[in-house]
Amino acid sequence: MTAHPKPWGLRESYLFDRHVIAEIQRAAREGIYDVRGFGAKRRVPHFDDLLFLGASVSRYPLEGYRERCGTDVVLGTRFAKRPLELKIPVTIAGMSFGALSAPAKEALGRGATEVGTSTTTGDGGMTPEEREHSETLVYQLLPSRYGMNPDDLRRADAIEVVVGQGAKPGGGGMLLGHKISDRVAEMRDLPKGIDQRSASRHPDWTGPDDLEIKIQELREITDWEKPIFVKVGATRTYYDVQLAVKAGADVIVVDGMQGGTAATQDVFIEHVGIPTLPATRLAVDALQELGMHRRVQLVVSGGIRSGADVAKALALGADACSIGTAALIAMGDNSPELEEEYRKIGSAAGYYDDYQAGLDPAGISTQDDELAARFDAELGGRRIANFLRVLTLETQTLARACGKSHVHNLEPEDLVALTLEAAAMARVPLAGTDWIPGADGSR
Amino acid sequence: MTAVAAREAAVEVVDLEATSLRELNQRLHDLAGSRGPAAWRVLNPNGAHAVACGIDAEVDVEVDGHVGYYCAGMNKRATVRIHGNAGPGVAENMMSGLVLVHGNASQSAGATGRGGLLVVRGDASSRCGISMKGIDIVVGGSVGHMSAFMAQTGRLVVCGDAGDALGDSIYEARLYVRGSVAGLGADCVEKELREEHRVELGELLLRAGIEASPKEFRRYGSARQLYNFKVDNAGAY
């Protein structure tokens, strides 16, 4: 092999690194923006930037594996006749049939049901498989209203009005034509094979005053039985949460910018919204200021990967977390076992994000019957259940270390931050100091 | 006449000044699983929201007065007649049945409706038939801007004029307008009005109880140029 003439003289540009160069070249070649799945890949302040202090002389820990640490959570206690009673504080986020295969949706329901938590429909309606295998199912009301009908509304256990999602706050959706199978087309009342655009605004309401009336209608149709969630992508979180509470939400779902998507412009994923960490703090601030913290429950999503993430979100004041991307990975997405097949479609295990393409060798983000048939819904369900159990055990481990008999007893006082940014965003002290940047009350 | 038949034949009158909206809707919903009055009359709605929404029964409901948002929302099988004006989202996401507004309708009338017939005798405001998915809508007067935006399937008949951006980003819905169209939205074009269209238009007008000659209408629909993203169409997005 010939040695490079300047082995130590090569210097990659920070501004124009190899990824940027490749993207410029791709854009010039194709003339269209990059659309992909997954969530934000850039580094942003996250729960990794926080640490638990753990018990010490002044704090008494619980005995691991012996002393009980509760994990149950009730969502929707404000107005609904039938709140959701979940055994663990982690739920499955909304992901559509269309974006995901029917067996993948079934697996999510199986796994969630096994551990006593909820799963959520998506932009495309409710499938019978999903309903059958999900003991607790949250039904999303989205701007597109694909598949929306009053029978499924009544079959649901809760209703989630989706105002936005973390990957694309202010954006609609798109399901590219090659993922539109006969069944997806029928459920969405559209011809097969065409790109399906989901609007970014709801068709029959605009603004918080209208939202309040829309929620009233949903309650009337379902006889005030179902909890009503309002999901927002994290942007002006403080105000969004207050307005959603004013509009009558039982539960607020805040999805940070790391939240996943099946198909969105890369520029949107990486450049719109705020991270989950500050969004959690802002949401809790908003609820506390209204005197509604814990009365209106808060679910946080967007980049939740571990029990550490869950525990930190709960410590900041969330009632539960939701997982999406991590759930797909748990089911087999990006598995090294599929390395060869990822290579064939120009990707690699650990990098695969082309959920929009419908060529997923794992059979998860596809509508191709052959690929979907590779996915074993029972095995996928077991993996989801296993992963949810691990998240719960990890959360309990951290809570016990802080002396808490319930995961909801975790509190900001248990946390410190590793960076100035995280300290300011989470409003906890920088580790080793009592300094909270911005703690003068300015928001 | 048996006692049951007599009860079903009687008109059940509910005065919203004396009865809560919740009680009215609950009683209407209870008809889905049991027998009950087949004819209802609602007095003094006074602009209340969500009146008679979520019905799943073959009943007739007469509403005497103006209603607020989402009257007859998600209706299945029922006939709801509103003797007044209707606020935003009347008959939104309707599945089947008939909703008739004798006055005018505010914006988003029949939004995302999947079946049934919505008739507005007066005018309908902006976004009439937005994202419609199979509903038929007949408007005796005119419709506002952005009507039939992203309309998927179903038919919208406008006996008066249509506002700007009619049928923007339309899919397979069919639009018929008798008067002028201020402007067509992206990918919406005028199409030939053939005999089969005159026949279906005539049937719709007949069902709506509106006298008009199908020959006086023009037909609009999708050019199908934006169904799959092409960079050459970037200017249209």
XYZ file of C-alpha atoms in Angstrom:
680
model
C 0.000 0.000 0.000
C 1.327 3.428 -0.896
C 1.606 5.734 2.050
C -0.325 8.980 1.804
C 2.069 11.783 0.873
C 0.918 13.927 3.827
C -0.273 11.462 6.489
C -0.358 14.082 9.243
C -0.950 17.071 7.042
C -4.564 16.340 6.246
C -6.881 18.594 8.157
C -10.652 18.230 7.955
C -12.599 21.467 8.030
C -14.864 22.000 11.006
C -17.311 23.894 8.839
C -17.040 21.644 5.808
C -16.522 18.205 7.275
C -17.067 15.065 5.205
C -20.758 14.884 6.053
C -21.331 18.492 5.025
C -19.398 17.992 1.813
C -21.391 14.868 0.991
C -24.670 16.664 1.658
C -23.761 19.621 -0.568
C -22.829 17.224 -3.324
C -26.037 15.230 -2.875
C -28.179 18.375 -2.908
C -26.489 19.603 -6.076
C -27.020 16.219 -7.689
C -30.654 15.615 -6.672
C -32.129 19.089 -6.286
C -34.251 18.177 -3.272
C -33.758 18.423 0.453
C -32.798 15.368 2.443
C -35.750 13.559 3.987
C -35.021 10.943 6.618
C -36.264 9.289 9.761
C -34.811 9.037 13.295
C -34.352 12.159 15.430
C -31.809 14.950 15.796
C -28.270 13.642 15.542
C -26.441 16.762 16.624
C -25.248 16.986 20.202
C -27.472 19.079 22.432
C -27.647 19.382 26.212
C -29.432 16.306 27.516
C -30.039 14.272 30.626
C -26.487 12.914 30.242
C -25.387 16.316 31.482
C -27.041 15.737 34.851
C -25.971 13.469 37.707
C -27.749 12.189 40.781
C -26.164 13.011 44.111
C -27.289 9.807 45.794
C -27.668 9.307 49.536
C -24.983 10.398 51.940
C -24.660 11.253 55.602
C -27.604 13.613 55.327
C -29.727 11.356 53.095
C -30.776 7.787 53.804
C -30.888 5.308 50.879
C -33.349 2.476 50.442
C -32.018 -1.065 50.487
C -31.696 -2.217 46.913
C -33.855 -5.260 45.960
C -35.495 -5.254 49.413
C -37.283 -2.018 50.082
C -40.104 -1.193 47.785
C -39.804 1.636 45.311
C -43.127 2.273 43.609
C -43.369 2.901 39.877
C -47.084 3.217 39.195
C -48.519 6.300 37.567
C -52.043 7.515 36.927
C -52.594 9.720 33.899
C -55.708 11.795 33.401
C -56.981 12.503 36.880
C -58.221 16.009 36.149
C -61.526 15.482 34.320
C -61.730 11.990 32.856
C -63.992 9.379 34.414
C -61.477 6.666 33.573
C -57.867 7.765 34.039
C -55.089 5.481 32.812
C -53.560 3.413 35.577
C -50.105 2.319 34.472
C -47.681 0.103 36.342
C -44.556 1.843 35.101
C -43.757 5.466 34.265
C -42.696 4.739 30.700
C -45.115 4.592 27.770
C -44.813 3.958 24.052
C -45.053 7.127 21.964
C -47.269 7.608 18.939
C -45.994 5.970 15.763
C -48.208 5.402 12.775
C -49.257 2.320 10.956
C -47.926 3.328 7.588
C -44.649 4.529 8.950
C -44.355 1.195 10.783
C -45.471 -2.222 9.644
C -48.540 -3.870 11.162
C -46.439 -6.514 12.984
C -44.238 -3.800 14.474
C -47.291 -1.959 15.779
C -48.584 -5.218 17.190
C -45.263 -5.845 18.944
C -45.382 -2.426 20.584
C -48.824 -3.263 21.945
C -47.748 -6.690 23.132
C -44.693 -5.353 24.935
C -46.485 -2.443 26.557
C -49.327 -4.677 27.699
C -46.957 -7.231 29.212
C -45.517 -4.654 31.586
C -48.724 -2.732 32.228
C -48.233 0.432 30.273
C -49.794 2.160 27.281
C -48.998 2.441 23.625
C -50.186 5.039 21.151
C -51.577 5.084 17.613
C -50.208 7.533 15.048
C -50.984 9.394 11.877
C -52.961 6.744 10.061
C -55.558 5.519 12.477
C -56.004 2.510 14.700
C -55.445 -1.002 13.378
C -57.394 -3.953 14.799
C -54.104 -5.737 15.583
C -52.919 -2.778 17.580
C -56.159 -2.488 19.538
C -56.308 -6.218 20.176
C -52.789 -6.424 21.550
C -52.787 -3.165 23.512
C -54.528 -3.281 26.826
C -54.166 0.483 27.124
C -54.174 2.397 23.853
C -53.974 6.141 23.342
C -55.625 7.326 20.117
C -54.097 10.322 18.405
C -56.139 13.126 16.850
C -53.843 14.658 14.255
C -54.275 17.414 11.671
C -54.628 14.901 8.829
C -57.380 12.961 10.648
C -56.378 9.925 8.597
C -58.481 7.014 9.814
C -60.247 9.130 12.433
C -63.684 7.848 13.366
C -65.940 7.945 16.422
C -65.926 4.160 16.899
C -62.177 4.049 17.396
C -62.432 7.180 19.503
C -64.714 5.286 21.853
C -62.595 2.121 21.648
C -59.548 4.074 22.782
C -58.499 4.406 26.402
C -57.319 7.981 25.998
C -57.200 10.617 23.266
C -54.090 12.584 22.361
C -54.577 15.838 20.468
C -51.333 16.242 18.574
C -50.390 19.867 18.104
C -46.828 19.065 17.194
C -43.944 16.677 17.651
C -40.387 17.297 18.706
C -38.779 16.309 15.420
C -40.765 18.919 13.523
C -42.702 21.433 15.603
C -44.718 23.494 13.153
C -44.439 20.898 10.422
C -46.819 18.406 8.958
C -46.031 14.878 7.963
C -45.356 12.999 4.817
C -45.568 9.369 3.927
C -43.870 8.826 0.612
C -45.751 7.020 -2.114
C -43.683 3.876 -2.076
C -44.888 3.122 1.459
C -48.543 3.420 0.518
C -49.778 -0.151 0.344
C -53.387 -1.035 -0.433
C -54.184 -1.227 3.254
C -52.518 2.070 4.148
C -54.249 3.746 1.215
C -57.628 2.439 2.287
C -57.179 3.538 5.882
C -56.225 7.020 4.720
C -58.859 7.390 1.987
C -56.224 8.140 -0.647
C -55.007 6.460 -3.834
C -52.200 3.947 -3.589
C -48.700 5.065 -4.418
C -49.002 8.822 -4.027
C -47.181 10.917 -1.446
C -49.436 11.492 1.517
C -49.028 14.866 3.077
C -50.276 15.519 6.560
C -51.208 19.115 7.251
C -49.357 21.077 9.898
C -52.518 22.737 11.196
C -55.709 21.147 12.377
C -58.541 21.583 9.885
C -61.201 22.753 12.307
C -59.514 24.732 15.026
C -56.842 27.383 15.382
C -55.426 28.703 18.616
C -55.962 27.920 22.282
C -59.545 29.150 22.529
C -60.598 26.843 19.723
C -58.599 23.995 21.251
C -60.652 24.312 24.414
C -63.842 23.885 22.403
C -62.347 20.990 20.439
C -61.493 19.222 23.669
C -65.033 19.826 24.875
C -66.358 18.161 21.720
C -64.080 15.140 22.173
C -65.230 14.807 25.767
C -68.869 15.048 24.735
C -68.470 12.417 22.021
C -66.809 10.040 24.478
C -69.091 10.935 27.391
C -66.241 12.406 29.443
C -64.722 8.972 29.986
C -61.350 9.315 28.290
C -58.379 11.337 29.429
C -57.458 13.980 26.870
C -53.746 14.437 26.236
C -52.315 17.407 24.368
C -48.959 16.777 22.717
C -46.680 19.647 21.768
C -43.289 19.750 20.132
C -40.875 21.565 22.410
C -40.533 25.199 21.366
C -42.300 27.846 23.446
C -42.925 25.171 26.001
C -43.778 27.335 28.986
C -46.577 29.093 27.137
C -47.748 26.014 25.250
C -48.171 24.075 28.474
C -50.071 26.882 30.161
C -52.363 27.259 27.179
C -52.971 23.517 26.970
C -53.897 23.456 30.651
C -56.213 26.395 30.115
C -57.762 24.528 27.191
C -58.660 21.686 29.525
C -56.012 19.024 28.923
C -55.775 16.192 31.423
C -52.244 15.321 30.391
C -49.541 17.297 28.580
C -47.015 15.503 26.416
C -43.874 17.503 25.669
C -41.687 16.078 22.921
C -38.172 17.498 22.734
C -36.217 18.073 19.543
C -34.464 14.707 19.846
C -37.810 13.006 19.312
C -37.960 10.668 16.349
C -39.850 10.820 13.093
C -40.541 8.485 10.204
C -39.951 11.032 7.473
C -38.989 14.677 7.871
C -36.575 17.074 6.242
C -33.157 16.831 7.886
C -33.018 20.617 8.105
C -36.242 20.538 10.146
C -35.092 17.751 12.464
C -31.803 19.407 13.282
C -32.792 23.087 13.407
C -36.271 23.495 14.905
C -37.299 23.099 18.521
C -35.514 22.957 21.834
C -33.959 19.956 23.590
C -35.931 17.760 25.942
C -33.931 18.888 28.967
C -34.954 22.563 29.039
C -38.416 21.686 27.766
C -38.992 19.482 30.812
C -38.007 22.283 33.174
C -40.177 24.835 31.362
C -43.178 22.510 31.376
C -42.861 21.893 35.098
C -42.471 25.630 35.718
C -45.663 26.281 33.792
C -47.618 23.653 35.712
C -46.296 24.767 39.086
C -47.104 28.378 38.381
C -50.705 27.396 37.658
C -50.861 25.186 40.735
C -51.504 22.243 38.402
C -48.303 20.236 38.830
C -49.310 16.593 39.424
C -52.978 17.526 38.860
C -52.320 17.751 35.143
C -49.793 15.040 34.432
C -46.686 15.655 32.348
C -45.253 13.098 29.953
C -41.823 13.845 28.511
C -40.375 12.331 25.363
C -37.552 12.954 22.930
C -34.334 10.983 23.276
C -35.288 8.802 26.250
C -32.891 5.846 26.081
C -32.318 4.556 29.593
C -33.580 4.460 33.128
C -31.177 7.285 33.855
C -33.004 9.489 31.347
C -36.341 8.469 32.846
C -35.213 9.075 36.429
C -33.801 12.500 35.600
C -36.962 13.565 33.777
C -39.040 12.413 36.749
C -36.719 14.207 39.154
C -37.289 17.411 37.220
C -41.033 16.925 37.699
C -42.342 14.758 34.868
C -44.913 12.093 35.711
C -43.871 9.698 32.962
C -41.678 9.389 29.887
C -42.414 8.091 26.419
C -40.107 6.203 24.103
C -40.160 5.932 20.324
C -36.760 5.565 18.682
C -35.470 3.485 21.580
C -38.460 1.174 21.196
C -37.659 0.622 17.519
C -34.048 -0.155 18.391
C -35.194 -2.553 21.100
C -37.257 -4.396 18.485
C -34.275 -4.838 16.186
C -33.811 -1.600 14.289
C -30.138 -0.937 13.492
C -29.162 -4.430 14.616
C -25.584 -5.496 13.754
C -27.070 -8.792 12.594
C -28.430 -6.910 9.584
C -25.142 -5.226 8.723
C -24.818 -6.812 5.319
C -28.334 -5.825 4.317
C -27.898 -2.283 5.522
C -24.775 -2.054 3.331
C -26.782 -3.141 0.308
C -29.082 -0.131 0.700
C -26.247 2.304 1.325
C -26.384 2.435 5.103
C -24.883 0.618 8.058
C -25.989 -0.788 11.384
C -25.882 2.046 13.885
C -26.498 4.679 11.207
C -29.727 3.570 9.540
C -32.268 6.377 9.458
C -34.032 5.924 6.120
C -37.375 5.037 7.690
C -39.044 6.984 4.867
C -37.719 4.625 2.223
C -39.680 1.562 3.249
C -36.705 -0.754 2.670
C -36.039 -1.526 6.325
C -34.365 -4.947 6.472
C -35.608 -5.323 10.059
C -39.205 -5.245 8.791
C -40.157 -2.430 11.144
C -40.403 0.813 9.124
C -41.786 -0.750 5.973
C -45.008 -1.658 4.214
C -43.338 -4.255 2.020
C -45.056 -7.543 2.837
C -41.896 -9.585 2.393
C -39.820 -7.362 4.657
C -42.610 -7.035 7.223
C -42.951 -10.829 7.322
C -39.382 -11.046 8.633
C -40.453 -9.302 11.793
C -41.705 -11.583 14.538
C -44.343 -9.653 16.509
C -44.154 -12.003 19.501
C -40.379 -11.738 19.743
C -40.562 -7.996 19.159
C -43.119 -7.726 21.937
C -40.869 -9.636 24.335
C -37.971 -7.343 23.521
C -40.110 -4.286 24.134
C -41.253 -5.727 27.456
C -37.659 -6.570 28.413
C -36.473 -3.102 27.526
C -39.293 -1.433 29.452
C -38.471 -3.610 32.466
C -34.840 -2.547 32.303
C -35.806 1.120 32.085
C -37.994 0.646 35.132
C -35.374 -1.263 37.125
C -32.759 1.360 36.340
C -35.123 4.130 37.369
C -35.861 2.342 40.638
C -32.155 1.768 41.265
C -31.465 5.482 41.004
C -34.509 6.404 43.063
C -33.533 4.006 45.850
C -30.027 5.427 45.840
C -31.606 8.794 46.530
C -33.730 7.320 49.317
C -37.046 7.451 47.478
C -39.829 4.958 48.068
C -41.507 5.967 44.801
C -39.933 7.136 41.589
C -42.128 10.233 41.727
C -40.402 11.262 44.919
C -37.263 12.077 42.972
C -36.783 15.836 42.905
C -34.517 18.510 41.445
C -32.649 18.631 44.745
C -31.285 15.161 43.902
C -29.583 16.480 40.767
C -26.515 18.443 39.786
C -25.298 19.461 36.353
C -22.026 18.750 34.599
C -22.142 21.769 32.318
C -23.145 25.390 32.616
C -25.692 24.934 29.856
C -27.382 22.003 31.560
C -27.334 23.806 34.914
C -29.073 26.800 33.384
C -31.560 24.718 31.416
C -32.467 22.267 34.171
C -32.082 24.896 36.871
C -30.018 22.663 39.119
C -26.582 23.597 40.520
C -23.387 23.078 38.612
C -21.717 20.066 40.251
C -19.511 21.058 43.157
C -21.078 24.490 43.445
C -24.326 26.032 44.567
C -24.505 28.059 41.380
C -27.564 27.859 39.163
C -27.016 30.109 36.164
C -30.070 32.229 35.534
C -31.627 31.459 38.900
C -32.577 35.091 39.332
C -36.000 34.276 37.984
C -35.500 35.303 34.376
C -36.812 32.739 31.963
C -100.208 1.587 18.830
C -98.085 -0.118 21.453
C -96.580 1.851 24.297
C -93.098 1.435 22.842
C -94.216 2.532 19.413
C -96.015 5.522 20.870
C -92.913 6.586 22.762
C -90.806 6.308 19.651
C -93.330 8.277 17.647
C -93.423 11.175 20.074
C -91.083 14.100 19.679
C -88.714 14.390 22.609
C -88.222 18.062 23.405
C -85.073 19.171 25.203
C -84.708 22.801 26.225
C -81.045 23.659 26.698
C -82.041 26.486 29.010
C -83.315 23.853 31.417
C -81.226 20.818 30.487
C -77.471 20.605 30.299
C -75.691 19.920 27.039
C -74.086 16.899 28.694
C -77.460 15.400 29.475
C -78.731 15.997 25.943
C -75.703 14.373 24.332
C -75.692 11.485 26.780
C -79.315 10.719 26.030
C -78.645 10.865 22.301
C -75.617 8.591 22.694
C -77.630 6.130 24.750
C -79.797 5.536 21.683
C -76.917 3.627 20.084
C -77.465 0.672 22.381
C -81.188 0.826 23.104
C -84.501 1.957 21.743
C -85.787 5.406 22.416
C -87.446 8.429 20.867
C -86.847 8.634 17.140
C -87.557 12.346 16.882
C -85.943 15.050 18.978
C -86.280 18.801 19.146
C -83.639 20.932 20.824
C -84.704 24.378 21.985
C -82.592 27.394 22.892
C -79.163 26.192 21.772
C -78.027 29.823 21.958
C -74.731 29.128 20.233
C -73.763 26.168 22.414
C -70.850 24.080 21.183
C -70.871 20.358 20.419
C -74.660 20.114 20.239
C -75.796 16.651 19.114
C -72.256 15.489 18.404
C -71.259 11.855 18.326
C -74.719 10.412 17.623
C -74.783 6.829 16.345
C -78.481 6.158 15.776
C -81.171 6.602 13.146
C -82.893 9.551 14.750
C -84.086 12.951 13.614
C -82.883 15.918 15.627
C -84.279 19.385 14.978
C -82.263 22.201 16.537
C -84.239 25.416 16.844
C -81.703 28.214 16.786
C -78.062 28.993 16.223
C -75.335 26.580 17.294
C -71.658 27.092 18.076
C -68.727 24.905 17.116
C -68.899 21.272 16.026
C -72.630 20.723 15.944
C -73.319 17.134 14.792
C -69.592 16.385 14.875
C -68.711 12.803 13.898
C -72.362 12.091 13.190
C -73.345 8.531 12.262
C -76.743 7.697 10.755
C -78.663 10.575 12.373
C -80.420 13.424 10.598
C -79.678 16.730 12.274
C -81.437 19.859 11.035
C -80.245 23.204 12.321
C -82.816 25.971 12.019
C -80.299 28.751 12.314
C -76.630 29.367 11.666
C -73.825 26.973 12.565
C -70.414 27.804 13.998
C -67.090 26.333 12.877
C -66.728 22.668 12.098
C -70.381 21.756 11.691
C -70.596 18.009 10.922
C -66.821 17.681 11.215
C -65.629 14.165 10.486
C -69.205 13.057 9.786
C -69.418 9.354 8.948
C -72.962 9.036 7.597
C -76.434 10.516 7.885
C -77.625 13.994 6.989
C -76.824 17.358 8.520
C -78.812 20.311 7.212
C -78.060 23.928 8.092
C -80.889 26.221 7.138
C -78.805 29.332 7.719
C -75.122 29.975 7.126
C -72.171 27.911 8.278
C -68.907 29.222 9.627
C -65.479 27.952 8.596
C -64.438 24.320 8.206
C -67.950 23.029 7.555
C -67.798 19.277 6.990
C -64.070 19.178 7.718
C -62.552 15.707 7.200
C -66.021 14.212 6.762
C -65.929 10.588 5.681
C -69.516 10.033 4.594
C -73.089 11.280 4.660
C -74.483 14.518 3.279
C -74.035 18.026 4.640
C -76.328 20.676 3.224
C -75.860 24.361 3.944
C -78.768 26.351 2.564
C -76.988 29.673 3.035
C -73.307 30.456 2.644
C -70.370 28.547 4.089
C -67.245 30.354 5.174
C -63.600 29.490 4.508
C -62.203 25.953 4.425
C -65.542 24.360 3.661
C -64.835 20.681 3.050
C -61.222 20.891 4.150
C -59.564 17.452 4.030
C -62.902 15.862 3.123
C -62.633 12.085 2.927
C -65.838 10.911 1.331
C -68.524 13.285 2.560
C -70.851 15.042 0.121
C -71.413 18.739 0.755
C -73.971 20.919 -1.002
C -73.908 24.656 -0.326
C -76.836 26.711 -1.553
C -74.864 29.944 -1.422
C -71.161 30.665 -1.683
C -68.044 29.295 0.028
C -65.018 31.163 1.336
C -61.336 30.836 0.573
C -59.371 27.587 0.816
C -62.471 25.469 0.480
C -61.767 21.808 -0.299
C -58.141 22.262 0.777
C -56.449 18.858 0.576
C -59.836 17.339 -0.260
C -59.317 13.605 -0.622
C -62.586 12.090 -1.796
C -66.249 13.051 -1.837
C -68.051 15.850 -3.637
C -68.483 19.545 -2.919
C -71.255 21.398 -4.708
C -71.344 25.191 -4.531
C -74.405 26.857 -5.990
C -72.968 30.350 -5.552
C -69.370 31.516 -5.839
C -66.137 30.066 -4.478
C -63.420 32.105 -2.785
C -59.738 32.105 -3.504
C -57.549 28.992 -3.616
C -60.386 26.551 -4.216
C -59.236 22.949 -4.022
C -55.655 23.722 -3.076
C -53.592 20.507 -2.976
C -56.692 18.526 -3.853
C -56.580 14.762 -4.257
C -59.537 12.883 -5.725
C -62.530 14.924 -4.526
C -64.844 16.357 -7.185
C -65.874 20.003 -6.994
C -68.839 21.619 -8.754
C -69.329 25.397 -8.734
C -72.168 27.271 -10.417
C -70.892 30.810 -9.942
C -67.475 32.372 -10.174
C -64.266 31.031 -8.692
C -61.965 33.704 -7.324
C -58.963 31.464 -7.872
C -57.876 27.858 -7.972
C -55.337 26.466 -5.519
C -52.242 24.455 -6.323
C -52.919 21.449 -8.557
C -56.633 22.223 -8.919
C -57.879 22.615 -12.480
C -61.164 22.923 -14.308
C -62.258 19.670 -15.916
C -64.825 18.701 -18.476
C -68.361 18.349 -17.142
C -69.495 15.131 -18.747
C -72.886 13.460 -18.650
C -72.013 11.219 -15.711
C -71.071 14.307 -13.737
C -74.350 16.030 -14.603
C -76.180 12.933 -13.416
C -74.403 12.740 -10.062
C -74.753 16.494 -9.624
C -78.463 16.253 -10.287
C -78.801 13.501 -7.715
C -76.893 15.517 -5.110
C -79.004 18.638 -5.688
C -82.152 16.554 -5.454
C -81.066 14.987 -2.178
C -80.152 18.427 -0.861
C -83.527 19.839 -1.864
C -81.938 22.648 -3.858
C -83.307 23.594 -7.249
C -80.557 24.235 -9.764
C -79.678 22.953 -13.201
C -76.570 20.758 -13.340
C -75.786 22.274 -16.720
C -74.985 25.589 -15.072
C -72.091 24.162 -13.057
C -68.408 23.783 -13.846
C -66.321 20.915 -12.567
C -62.941 21.150 -10.849
C -60.537 18.490 -9.672
C -56.940 17.495 -9.332
C -54.382 17.851 -12.102
C -52.484 15.117 -10.236
C -49.197 16.861 -10.856
C -48.219 17.106 -7.191
C -49.030 13.544 -6.183
C -45.387 12.599 -6.031
C -42.731 15.161 -5.243
C -40.846 16.384 -8.285
C -38.204 19.036 -7.943
C -39.505 20.701 -11.104
C -42.705 21.499 -9.196
C -40.885 23.102 -6.272
C -42.401 26.467 -7.099
C -45.902 25.082 -6.505
C -45.202 24.010 -2.944
